[in-house]
Amino acid sequence: MSKFPKDFLWGAATSAYQVEGGIYQGGKVPSSMDPSSKEHANKEITDFSVASDHYNHWKEDVALMAEMGFKSYRFSISWPRIIKDKEGNINQEGIDFYNNLLDELIKNNIEPVVTIFHFDIPMFVEEDGGLESKNVYKHYERYCSVLFKNFGSKVKYWLTVNELNVMVLISQIINTNKEKYSSNEWQVMHNMNVVQAKAILMCREMCPKSKIGPAPNIAINYPASSKPEDFTAKLNMDLLRNWVYLDILCRGTYSKKFLSYLEQNNKQIHTTSEEMELFKIAKPDFIAINYYSSGTVEALDNKDGNDGATNADQQSGFAFKGFAKSVKNPNLEKTQFGWEIDPVGFRNTLREVWERYQLPIMVTENGIGARDVLTEDGKVHDDYRIDFYQKHIHQMALAIEDGVEMIGYMPWSAIDLVSTHEGISKRYGFVYVNRDEFDLKDMKRIRKDSFYWYKELISKNGEL
Ligand code: BGP
């Protein structure tokens, strides 16, 4: 007997700017992810202009998902494909593109799980003060109302914002804020919490049959030693890395400890009583989490000078002055790109999220980035990916036995796409896309070994 519920949503995920390409097609306006909007310091990796060319291959891509037996597909809608300018004019071609995609998914019995905003900020929003300005409220509200009106009857699961915590903590690496050190990232967090609350309320009114929730990147932290101070560091890191983004939406407040961290670091945020009232009534229906690895931390006392953050990427290098610092975990193996592999940490994370909030959980990212090799006879033997998934899915089944209520599992990524900052060579898909960093080749879709393995796993509802 499978431990997974019978209607469990097996599938996979992508995001618009990393998979679609076609940035000058279909009336899309410029976004923060377009080559023109940023400097390409690292010329060794591709930009996002062509990506996996899903904009022109979407039908073929959905057919491959259907062949794998996907029950769900998590993708993001590109805000700059839908809204043209700061007056809120709508791009009908963008609406048509996503309507076609949604219809194709539904025709194939694949439940769409739609991320409203996944890192690609329209330039008209950037030019109007970006996410740090409260002007973002009106832009995001208009955008949401267009989505709910046009797609509300087709979408049961909405995700408000992808990885707000990653946007706050490493915005300069993923290019959601070019001037990190001149801005207050915690104001970005608050503003985006407000827009999420507004989206939840709007969704209830405009699409009463849909469900909506946030999608942070959650990594539970271990203390580096049994020193009591390291356990305090664990609590501190969990707070700033994980909970502060969920507490506000699920519990309605910012914790006292978080507010005192801001005060000590001179990073006050501007809030109003109307905004804080919103959090009391706008509760999500579920929590979506992206999990790649756990964290390990030790105490960091230095009150002066640099906080010691190396900010390598989403999974490492975090440090908060007087609070906590991440360190390596000697007990874990690493991927080719240096991310620690911790399947047991997945179960631990699911348990902690469930026990803290008691809301159903959907996994909207999990996976292994690797330099996959296409053999001469056109195969990709990604046994390391199968091993990664096998172990994580096993731990997810144990979490279900622990009592965690799970809705679905949509790992990263359905097909190969361009990494946030490490190019197309860091591949995650079940389907290989035949292109290199600069040679676009034929963009052929090639089924990896993991494709066949996942197909079988889905057909047996997770029991292999
Ligand atoms: C998450 C993002 C994704 C994705 C993934 C893998 O943080 O939500 O957009 O790219 O991580 O990360 P990367 O592409 O940096 O390897």
CSV table of C-alpha atoms and ligand atoms in Angstrom, one decimal:
chain,number,residue,atom,x,y,z
A,1,MET,CA,0.0,0.0,0.0
A,2,SER,CA,1.3,3.4,-0.9
A,3,LYS,CA,1.9,5.9,1.9
A,4,PHE,CA,1.0,8.7,-0.4
A,5,PRO,CA,-2.6,9.9,-0.6
A,6,LYS,CA,-4.4,8.6,-3.8
A,7,ASP,CA,-4.8,12.1,-5.3
A,8,PHE,CA,-1.2,13.1,-4.5
A,9,LEU,CA,0.1,15.7,-6.9
A,10,TRP,CA,3.3,14.1,-8.5
A,11,GLY,CA,4.8,16.5,-11.0
A,12,ALA,CA,7.7,18.9,-11.4
A,13,ALA,CA,8.4,22.7,-11.6
A,14,THR,CA,9.9,25.4,-13.7
A,15,SER,CA,9.8,29.2,-13.7
A,16,ALA,CA,9.0,31.5,-16.7
A,17,TYR,CA,12.3,33.4,-17.1
A,18,GLN,CA,14.4,30.3,-16.7
A,19,VAL,CA,12.6,28.1,-19.2
A,20,GLU,CA,10.6,30.2,-21.6
A,21,GLY,CA,13.1,32.3,-23.6
A,22,GLY,CA,11.3,34.3,-26.3
A,23,ILE,CA,12.0,37.5,-24.4
A,24,TYR,CA,11.3,39.6,-27.5
A,25,GLN,CA,8.3,37.6,-28.6
A,26,GLY,CA,4.6,37.9,-27.9
A,27,GLY,CA,4.7,41.5,-26.6
A,28,LYS,CA,6.6,40.8,-23.5
A,29,VAL,CA,8.1,44.0,-22.0
A,30,PRO,CA,11.5,44.2,-20.4
A,31,SER,CA,12.2,42.5,-17.1
A,32,SER,CA,15.0,42.6,-14.5
A,33,MET,CA,16.2,39.3,-16.0
A,34,ASP,CA,16.7,40.5,-19.6
A,35,PRO,CA,20.3,40.9,-20.7
A,36,SER,CA,19.7,44.6,-21.4
A,37,SER,CA,18.8,45.2,-17.8
A,38,LYS,CA,21.9,43.9,-16.1
A,39,GLU,CA,25.6,43.7,-16.5
A,40,HIS,CA,26.9,40.3,-17.5
A,41,ALA,CA,29.9,40.1,-15.3
A,42,ASN,CA,30.3,36.4,-15.9
A,43,LYS,CA,30.5,35.9,-19.7
A,44,GLU,CA,31.0,32.2,-19.3
A,45,ILE,CA,27.4,31.5,-18.9
A,46,THR,CA,24.3,32.1,-21.0
A,47,ASP,CA,21.7,34.8,-20.3
A,48,PHE,CA,18.0,34.1,-20.2
A,49,SER,CA,17.0,35.3,-23.7
A,50,VAL,CA,16.5,31.9,-25.2
A,51,ALA,CA,16.6,29.6,-22.1
A,52,SER,CA,14.9,26.3,-23.1
A,53,ASP,CA,12.8,28.0,-25.7
A,54,HIS,CA,9.7,26.7,-24.0
A,55,TYR,CA,7.8,29.7,-25.3
A,56,ASN,CA,8.0,27.9,-28.7
A,57,HIS,CA,8.1,24.3,-27.5
A,58,TRP,CA,5.4,24.4,-24.9
A,59,LYS,CA,3.1,21.8,-26.5
A,60,GLU,CA,5.9,19.3,-26.9
A,61,ASP,CA,7.0,19.9,-23.3
A,62,VAL,CA,3.5,19.3,-22.0
A,63,ALA,CA,3.4,16.1,-24.0
A,64,LEU,CA,6.5,14.9,-22.3
A,65,MET,CA,5.1,15.7,-18.9
A,66,ALA,CA,1.9,13.8,-19.8
A,67,GLU,CA,4.1,10.9,-20.9
A,68,MET,CA,5.7,10.8,-17.5
A,69,GLY,CA,2.3,10.7,-16.0
A,70,PHE,CA,2.4,14.1,-14.3
A,71,LYS,CA,-0.6,14.8,-12.1
A,72,SER,CA,0.6,18.5,-11.7
A,73,TYR,CA,2.9,21.0,-13.2
A,74,ARG,CA,4.2,24.0,-11.3
A,75,PHE,CA,5.2,27.0,-13.5
A,76,SER,CA,5.3,30.7,-13.1
A,77,ILE,CA,3.5,33.3,-15.1
A,78,SER,CA,5.8,36.0,-16.4
A,79,TRP,CA,4.5,39.3,-15.0
A,80,PRO,CA,6.1,41.3,-17.9
A,81,ARG,CA,4.3,39.1,-20.4
A,82,ILE,CA,0.9,40.0,-18.9
A,83,ILE,CA,1.2,43.7,-17.9
A,84,LYS,CA,2.7,46.2,-20.3
A,85,ASP,CA,3.3,49.3,-18.3
A,86,LYS,CA,2.8,51.2,-15.1
A,87,GLU,CA,-0.7,52.2,-16.1
A,88,GLY,CA,-1.6,48.5,-16.0
A,89,ASN,CA,-2.3,47.9,-19.7
A,90,ILE,CA,-2.8,44.3,-20.6
A,91,ASN,CA,-0.9,42.3,-23.2
A,92,GLN,CA,-3.5,40.0,-24.8
A,93,GLU,CA,-0.9,37.8,-26.4
A,94,GLY,CA,0.5,37.0,-23.0
A,95,ILE,CA,-3.0,36.0,-21.8
A,96,ASP,CA,-3.5,33.8,-24.8
A,97,PHE,CA,-0.1,32.1,-24.3
A,98,TYR,CA,-1.0,31.0,-20.8
A,99,ASN,CA,-4.6,30.2,-21.6
A,100,ASN,CA,-3.3,27.8,-24.3
A,101,LEU,CA,-0.8,26.3,-21.9
A,102,LEU,CA,-3.4,25.9,-19.2
A,103,ASP,CA,-5.9,24.3,-21.6
A,104,GLU,CA,-3.2,21.8,-22.8
A,105,LEU,CA,-2.4,20.9,-19.2
A,106,ILE,CA,-6.0,20.4,-18.3
A,107,LYS,CA,-6.6,18.3,-21.5
A,108,ASN,CA,-3.8,16.0,-20.3
A,109,ASN,CA,-5.2,15.8,-16.7
A,110,ILE,CA,-2.3,17.8,-15.3
A,111,GLU,CA,-3.3,20.1,-12.5
A,112,PRO,CA,-1.7,23.5,-13.0
A,113,VAL,CA,0.1,25.0,-9.9
A,114,VAL,CA,0.8,28.6,-10.8
A,115,THR,CA,3.4,30.9,-9.2
A,116,ILE,CA,2.3,34.5,-9.6
A,117,PHE,CA,5.8,35.9,-9.2
A,118,HIS,CA,9.1,34.1,-9.6
A,119,PHE,CA,12.0,36.6,-9.6
A,120,ASP,CA,11.3,38.4,-12.9
A,121,ILE,CA,10.4,41.9,-12.0
A,122,PRO,CA,9.0,44.1,-14.9
A,123,MET,CA,11.3,47.0,-15.5
A,124,PHE,CA,8.3,49.4,-15.2
A,125,VAL,CA,8.0,48.2,-11.6
A,126,GLU,CA,11.8,48.6,-11.1
A,127,GLU,CA,11.6,52.2,-12.5
A,128,ASP,CA,8.7,53.0,-10.2
A,129,GLY,CA,10.8,52.3,-7.1
A,130,GLY,CA,11.1,48.5,-7.3
A,131,LEU,CA,10.0,46.1,-4.6
A,132,GLU,CA,11.3,48.4,-1.9
A,133,SER,CA,8.7,51.0,-2.7
A,134,LYS,CA,5.1,50.8,-1.6
A,135,ASN,CA,4.2,51.6,-5.2
A,136,VAL,CA,4.7,47.8,-5.8
A,137,TYR,CA,1.3,47.3,-4.1
A,138,LYS,CA,-0.8,48.7,-6.9
A,139,HIS,CA,1.3,47.0,-9.6
A,140,TYR,CA,1.1,43.6,-8.0
A,141,GLU,CA,-2.7,44.0,-7.1
A,142,ARG,CA,-3.5,44.9,-10.7
A,143,TYR,CA,-1.5,42.0,-12.0
A,144,CYS,CA,-3.2,39.6,-9.6
A,145,SER,CA,-6.6,40.8,-10.5
A,146,VAL,CA,-5.8,40.2,-14.2
A,147,LEU,CA,-4.6,36.6,-13.4
A,148,PHE,CA,-7.6,35.7,-11.2
A,149,LYS,CA,-10.1,37.1,-13.8
A,150,ASN,CA,-8.5,35.4,-16.8
A,151,PHE,CA,-7.3,32.1,-15.3
A,152,GLY,CA,-9.2,31.8,-12.1
A,153,SER,CA,-11.6,29.1,-13.4
A,154,LYS,CA,-8.7,26.9,-14.6
A,155,VAL,CA,-6.2,27.2,-11.7
A,156,LYS,CA,-6.9,25.5,-8.4
A,157,TYR,CA,-3.5,26.2,-6.7
A,158,TRP,CA,-1.9,29.6,-6.7
A,159,LEU,CA,1.5,30.4,-5.2
A,160,THR,CA,1.9,34.1,-4.2
A,161,VAL,CA,5.6,34.7,-4.4
A,162,ASN,CA,8.5,32.3,-5.0
A,163,GLU,CA,11.3,32.3,-2.3
A,164,LEU,CA,10.8,35.7,-0.8
A,165,ASN,CA,13.5,34.7,1.7
A,166,VAL,CA,16.0,34.1,-1.1
A,167,MET,CA,15.1,37.5,-2.6
A,168,VAL,CA,15.7,39.2,0.7
A,169,LEU,CA,18.9,37.3,1.6
A,170,ILE,CA,20.8,37.1,-1.7
A,171,SER,CA,19.1,39.5,-4.1
A,172,GLN,CA,22.3,40.6,-5.7
A,173,ILE,CA,23.1,37.0,-6.7
A,174,ILE,CA,19.8,36.2,-8.3
A,175,ASN,CA,19.4,39.7,-9.7
A,176,THR,CA,16.3,40.8,-8.0
A,177,ASN,CA,18.0,43.9,-6.7
A,178,LYS,CA,21.0,45.4,-8.2
A,179,GLU,CA,21.9,47.7,-5.4
A,180,LYS,CA,21.7,45.4,-2.4
A,181,TYR,CA,23.9,47.5,-0.1
A,182,SER,CA,22.0,50.8,-0.7
A,183,SER,CA,18.7,49.3,0.1
A,184,ASN,CA,16.8,47.8,3.0
A,185,GLU,CA,16.1,44.2,2.1
A,186,TRP,CA,13.8,43.9,5.1
A,187,GLN,CA,11.5,46.6,3.7
A,188,VAL,CA,11.3,44.5,0.5
A,189,MET,CA,10.3,41.6,2.7
A,190,HIS,CA,7.6,43.6,4.4
A,191,ASN,CA,6.2,45.0,1.2
A,192,MET,CA,6.1,41.6,-0.4
A,193,ASN,CA,4.4,40.2,2.7
A,194,VAL,CA,1.7,42.9,2.3
A,195,VAL,CA,1.2,42.1,-1.4
A,196,GLN,CA,0.9,38.4,-0.5
A,197,ALA,CA,-1.8,39.1,2.1
A,198,LYS,CA,-3.6,41.2,-0.5
A,199,ALA,CA,-3.4,38.5,-3.1
A,200,ILE,CA,-4.8,35.9,-0.6
A,201,LEU,CA,-7.8,38.1,0.1
A,202,MET,CA,-8.4,38.9,-3.6
A,203,CYS,CA,-8.2,35.2,-4.5
A,204,ARG,CA,-10.8,34.3,-1.9
A,205,GLU,CA,-13.1,36.9,-3.4
A,206,MET,CA,-12.4,36.4,-7.1
A,207,CYS,CA,-11.8,32.6,-7.2
A,208,PRO,CA,-13.5,31.1,-4.2
A,209,LYS,CA,-12.8,27.5,-5.4
A,210,SER,CA,-9.0,28.1,-5.6
A,211,LYS,CA,-6.4,27.7,-2.9
A,212,ILE,CA,-3.4,30.0,-2.3
A,213,GLY,CA,-0.2,29.9,-0.4
A,214,PRO,CA,3.4,31.2,-0.2
A,215,ALA,CA,6.4,29.4,-1.5
A,216,PRO,CA,9.6,30.1,0.5
A,217,ASN,CA,12.9,28.1,0.4
A,218,ILE,CA,13.0,26.3,3.7
A,219,ALA,CA,16.1,24.7,5.1
A,220,ILE,CA,16.1,23.5,8.7
A,221,ASN,CA,19.3,24.3,10.6
A,222,TYR,CA,21.4,22.1,12.8
A,223,PRO,CA,23.7,23.5,15.6
A,224,ALA,CA,27.3,22.8,14.7
A,225,SER,CA,28.0,21.4,18.2
A,226,SER,CA,26.3,20.7,21.4
A,227,LYS,CA,27.4,24.0,22.8
A,228,PRO,CA,24.2,25.7,24.1
A,229,GLU,CA,25.3,28.9,22.2
A,230,ASP,CA,25.2,27.0,18.9
A,231,PHE,CA,21.6,25.9,19.6
A,232,THR,CA,20.7,29.6,20.2
A,233,ALA,CA,22.4,30.2,16.8
A,234,LYS,CA,20.2,27.5,15.2
A,235,LEU,CA,17.0,29.2,16.6
A,236,ASN,CA,18.3,32.6,15.3
A,237,MET,CA,19.1,31.2,11.8
A,238,ASP,CA,15.8,29.4,11.6
A,239,LEU,CA,14.1,32.7,12.4
A,240,LEU,CA,15.8,34.8,9.8
A,241,ARG,CA,16.2,32.1,7.1
A,242,ASN,CA,12.8,30.5,7.4
A,243,TRP,CA,10.2,31.5,9.9
A,244,VAL,CA,9.9,35.2,9.7
A,245,TYR,CA,8.4,34.9,6.2
A,246,LEU,CA,5.9,32.3,7.3
A,247,ASP,CA,5.0,33.6,10.8
A,248,ILE,CA,3.7,36.8,9.4
A,249,LEU,CA,1.3,35.1,7.0
A,250,CYS,CA,0.3,32.1,9.1
A,251,ARG,CA,0.3,33.6,12.5
A,252,GLY,CA,-0.2,37.3,11.7
A,253,THR,CA,2.7,38.9,13.5
A,254,TYR,CA,6.5,39.6,13.3
A,255,SER,CA,8.1,38.1,16.4
A,256,LYS,CA,9.6,40.2,19.1
A,257,LYS,CA,13.0,38.6,18.5
A,258,PHE,CA,12.9,39.6,14.8
A,259,LEU,CA,11.9,43.2,15.6
A,260,SER,CA,14.8,43.5,18.1
A,261,TYR,CA,17.2,42.1,15.4
A,262,LEU,CA,16.1,44.9,13.1
A,263,GLU,CA,16.5,47.5,15.8
A,264,GLN,CA,20.0,46.3,16.8
A,265,ASN,CA,21.1,46.5,13.2
A,266,ASN,CA,19.4,49.8,12.4
A,267,LYS,CA,17.1,48.2,9.8
A,268,GLN,CA,13.7,49.4,10.9
A,269,ILE,CA,10.9,48.7,8.5
A,270,HIS,CA,8.0,51.0,7.8
A,271,THR,CA,4.6,49.3,8.6
A,272,THR,CA,1.2,50.8,9.0
A,273,SER,CA,-1.6,49.6,11.2
A,274,GLU,CA,-3.8,48.9,8.2
A,275,GLU,CA,-1.1,46.6,6.8
A,276,MET,CA,-0.7,44.8,10.1
A,277,GLU,CA,-4.5,44.3,10.3
A,278,LEU,CA,-4.4,42.5,6.9
A,279,PHE,CA,-2.2,39.8,8.3
A,280,LYS,CA,-4.8,39.0,10.9
A,281,ILE,CA,-7.3,38.0,8.3
A,282,ALA,CA,-5.3,36.8,5.2
A,283,LYS,CA,-4.2,33.3,6.1
A,284,PRO,CA,-2.9,30.9,3.4
A,285,ASP,CA,-4.6,27.6,2.7
A,286,PHE,CA,-1.4,25.7,2.4
A,287,ILE,CA,2.4,26.2,2.5
A,288,ALA,CA,4.5,25.4,-0.5
A,289,ILE,CA,8.2,24.8,0.3
A,290,ASN,CA,11.3,24.6,-1.8
A,291,TYR,CA,13.9,22.3,-0.2
A,292,TYR,CA,17.4,21.6,-1.5
A,293,SER,CA,19.4,21.1,1.7
A,294,SER,CA,19.6,21.6,5.4
A,295,GLY,CA,21.9,24.2,7.1
A,296,THR,CA,24.4,24.0,9.9
A,297,VAL,CA,25.2,27.0,12.1
A,298,GLU,CA,27.3,28.3,14.9
A,299,ALA,CA,27.1,31.3,17.1
A,300,LEU,CA,28.5,34.6,15.7
A,301,ASP,CA,29.1,37.1,18.4
A,302,ASN,CA,31.0,39.9,16.6
A,303,LYS,CA,29.0,43.0,17.2
A,304,ASP,CA,31.2,45.2,15.0
A,305,GLY,CA,32.5,45.1,11.5
A,306,ASN,CA,31.6,42.7,8.8
A,307,ASP,CA,28.9,40.1,9.6
A,308,GLY,CA,31.0,37.4,7.9
A,309,ALA,CA,28.4,36.6,5.2
A,310,THR,CA,29.9,35.2,2.1
A,311,ASN,CA,26.5,34.9,0.4
A,312,ALA,CA,27.6,32.2,-1.9
A,313,ASP,CA,24.1,31.2,-3.0
A,314,GLN,CA,20.6,30.1,-1.8
A,315,GLN,CA,22.0,27.3,0.4
A,316,SER,CA,25.1,28.6,2.0
A,317,GLY,CA,27.1,31.5,3.3
A,318,PHE,CA,24.5,33.2,5.5
A,319,ALA,CA,25.7,35.2,8.5
A,320,PHE,CA,23.9,37.6,10.8
A,321,LYS,CA,25.9,39.7,13.1
A,322,GLY,CA,25.5,38.8,16.8
A,323,PHE,CA,23.0,36.1,15.7
A,324,ALA,CA,24.4,33.1,13.7
A,325,LYS,CA,26.7,32.0,10.9
A,326,SER,CA,26.4,29.0,8.6
A,327,VAL,CA,29.2,26.5,8.5
A,328,LYS,CA,29.8,23.3,6.5
A,329,ASN,CA,28.3,20.0,7.7
A,330,PRO,CA,31.1,17.3,7.7
A,331,ASN,CA,28.4,14.5,7.8
A,332,LEU,CA,26.9,15.3,4.4
A,333,GLU,CA,28.0,14.7,0.8
A,334,LYS,CA,27.8,17.5,-1.7
A,335,THR,CA,26.5,17.9,-5.3
A,336,GLN,CA,28.9,18.8,-8.1
A,337,PHE,CA,27.9,22.4,-7.4
A,338,GLY,CA,28.7,22.2,-3.6
A,339,TRP,CA,25.2,21.9,-2.2
A,340,GLU,CA,25.0,19.5,0.7
A,341,ILE,CA,22.7,16.5,0.2
A,342,ASP,CA,20.5,15.8,3.2
A,343,PRO,CA,17.4,13.6,2.6
A,344,VAL,CA,16.9,13.1,6.4
A,345,GLY,CA,16.9,16.9,6.6
A,346,PHE,CA,14.0,16.9,4.2
A,347,ARG,CA,11.9,14.8,6.7
A,348,ASN,CA,13.1,17.0,9.5
A,349,THR,CA,12.1,20.2,7.6
A,350,LEU,CA,8.7,18.8,6.7
A,351,ARG,CA,8.0,17.9,10.3
A,352,GLU,CA,9.1,21.3,11.6
A,353,VAL,CA,7.0,23.2,9.1
A,354,TRP,CA,3.9,21.0,9.8
A,355,GLU,CA,4.3,21.1,13.6
A,356,ARG,CA,4.8,24.8,13.6
A,357,TYR,CA,1.9,25.8,11.3
A,358,GLN,CA,-0.4,22.8,11.0
A,359,LEU,CA,-1.1,23.6,7.3
A,360,PRO,CA,-1.0,21.1,4.4
A,361,ILE,CA,2.4,21.2,2.6
A,362,MET,CA,3.2,21.1,-1.1
A,363,VAL,CA,6.8,20.6,-2.1
A,364,THR,CA,7.3,23.0,-5.1
A,365,GLU,CA,11.1,22.5,-5.5
A,366,ASN,CA,13.7,19.8,-4.6
A,367,GLY,CA,16.4,18.4,-6.9
A,368,ILE,CA,20.0,18.1,-7.8
A,369,GLY,CA,21.9,20.3,-10.2
A,370,ALA,CA,24.5,18.4,-12.2
A,371,ARG,CA,26.7,18.5,-15.3
A,372,ASP,CA,24.7,15.8,-17.1
A,373,VAL,CA,26.5,14.2,-20.0
A,374,LEU,CA,24.8,13.3,-23.3
A,375,THR,CA,26.3,10.1,-24.6
A,376,GLU,CA,27.0,9.5,-28.3
A,377,ASP,CA,24.0,7.3,-28.6
A,378,GLY,CA,21.8,10.1,-27.2
A,379,LYS,CA,21.3,9.0,-23.6
A,380,VAL,CA,21.7,10.7,-20.3
A,381,HIS,CA,22.6,8.3,-17.5
A,382,ASP,CA,21.7,10.4,-14.4
A,383,ASP,CA,21.8,7.7,-11.8
A,384,TYR,CA,22.9,10.3,-9.2
A,385,ARG,CA,19.6,12.1,-9.8
A,386,ILE,CA,17.6,8.9,-9.4
A,387,ASP,CA,19.5,8.2,-6.2
A,388,PHE,CA,18.8,11.7,-4.9
A,389,TYR,CA,15.1,11.5,-5.6
A,390,GLN,CA,14.7,7.9,-4.2
A,391,LYS,CA,16.2,9.0,-0.9
A,392,HIS,CA,14.2,12.2,-0.7
A,393,ILE,CA,10.9,10.6,-1.6
A,394,HIS,CA,11.6,7.8,1.0
A,395,GLN,CA,12.0,10.5,3.6
A,396,MET,CA,8.9,12.3,2.5
A,397,ALA,CA,7.0,9.0,2.9
A,398,LEU,CA,8.4,8.8,6.5
A,399,ALA,CA,7.2,12.4,7.1
A,400,ILE,CA,3.7,11.4,6.1
A,401,GLU,CA,3.9,8.5,8.6
A,402,ASP,CA,5.0,11.1,11.1
A,403,GLY,CA,1.7,12.8,10.5
A,404,VAL,CA,2.6,15.5,8.1
A,405,GLU,CA,-0.2,16.4,5.7
A,406,MET,CA,1.2,16.5,2.2
A,407,ILE,CA,-0.5,17.6,-1.0
A,408,GLY,CA,2.1,17.1,-3.7
A,409,TYR,CA,5.7,16.9,-4.8
A,410,MET,CA,6.9,19.0,-7.7
A,411,PRO,CA,10.7,18.8,-7.9
A,412,TRP,CA,13.0,21.1,-9.8
A,413,SER,CA,12.8,20.8,-12.7
A,414,ALA,CA,10.5,19.3,-15.3
A,415,ILE,CA,12.9,19.9,-18.1
A,416,ASP,CA,16.4,21.4,-18.2
A,417,LEU,CA,16.4,25.2,-17.8
A,418,VAL,CA,18.9,28.0,-17.0
A,419,SER,CA,20.0,28.1,-13.4
A,420,THR,CA,19.6,31.4,-11.4
A,421,HIS,CA,23.3,32.2,-11.7
A,422,GLU,CA,25.1,29.1,-12.9
A,423,GLY,CA,24.0,28.8,-16.5
A,424,ILE,CA,22.5,25.9,-18.4
A,425,SER,CA,25.4,23.6,-17.5
A,426,LYS,CA,23.8,23.1,-14.1
A,427,ARG,CA,21.0,20.9,-15.2
A,428,TYR,CA,18.1,19.7,-13.1
A,429,GLY,CA,15.5,18.3,-15.6
A,430,PHE,CA,14.0,14.9,-16.3
A,431,VAL,CA,14.3,15.9,-19.9
A,432,TYR,CA,17.6,17.0,-21.4
A,433,VAL,CA,17.5,20.1,-23.6
A,434,ASN,CA,20.1,19.9,-26.3
A,435,ARG,CA,22.0,23.2,-26.1
A,436,ASP,CA,25.1,24.5,-24.4
A,437,GLU,CA,25.9,27.8,-22.8
A,438,PHE,CA,26.4,29.6,-26.2
A,439,ASP,CA,25.7,27.0,-28.8
A,440,LEU,CA,22.0,26.7,-29.2
A,441,LYS,CA,22.2,23.4,-31.2
A,442,ASP,CA,18.8,21.9,-32.0
A,443,MET,CA,17.1,22.3,-28.7
A,444,LYS,CA,16.0,18.7,-29.0
A,445,ARG,CA,14.2,17.3,-26.0
A,446,ILE,CA,15.9,14.0,-24.8
A,447,ARG,CA,14.5,11.7,-22.1
A,448,LYS,CA,17.0,11.1,-19.3
A,449,ASP,CA,17.2,7.8,-17.4
A,450,SER,CA,15.5,9.7,-14.5
A,451,PHE,CA,12.5,10.4,-16.9
A,452,TYR,CA,11.7,6.6,-17.1
A,453,TRP,CA,12.4,6.1,-13.4
A,454,TYR,CA,10.0,9.0,-12.4
A,455,LYS,CA,7.3,7.8,-14.8
A,456,GLU,CA,7.3,4.4,-13.1
A,457,LEU,CA,7.4,5.9,-9.6
A,458,ILE,CA,4.3,8.0,-10.4
A,459,SER,CA,2.5,5.1,-11.9
A,460,LYS,CA,3.0,3.3,-8.6
A,461,ASN,CA,2.0,6.3,-6.5
A,462,GLY,CA,5.5,6.7,-5.0
A,463,GLU,CA,6.2,3.0,-4.2
A,464,LEU,CA,9.1,1.5,-6.0
B,1,BGP,C1,15.6,28.2,-6.2
B,1,BGP,C2,14.8,29.0,-7.3
B,1,BGP,C3,14.8,28.4,-8.6
B,1,BGP,C4,15.9,27.5,-9.0
B,1,BGP,C5,16.5,26.7,-7.9
B,1,BGP,C6,17.9,26.1,-8.2
B,1,BGP,O1,16.2,29.0,-5.3
B,1,BGP,O2,13.5,29.2,-6.8
B,1,BGP,O3,14.5,29.5,-9.5
B,1,BGP,O4,16.8,28.0,-10.0
B,1,BGP,O5,16.6,27.4,-6.7
B,1,BGP,O6,18.8,27.0,-8.0
B,1,BGP,P1,20.0,27.3,-9.1
B,1,BGP,O7,19.4,27.6,-10.3
B,1,BGP,O8,20.7,28.5,-8.5
B,1,BGP,O9,20.8,26.1,-9.1
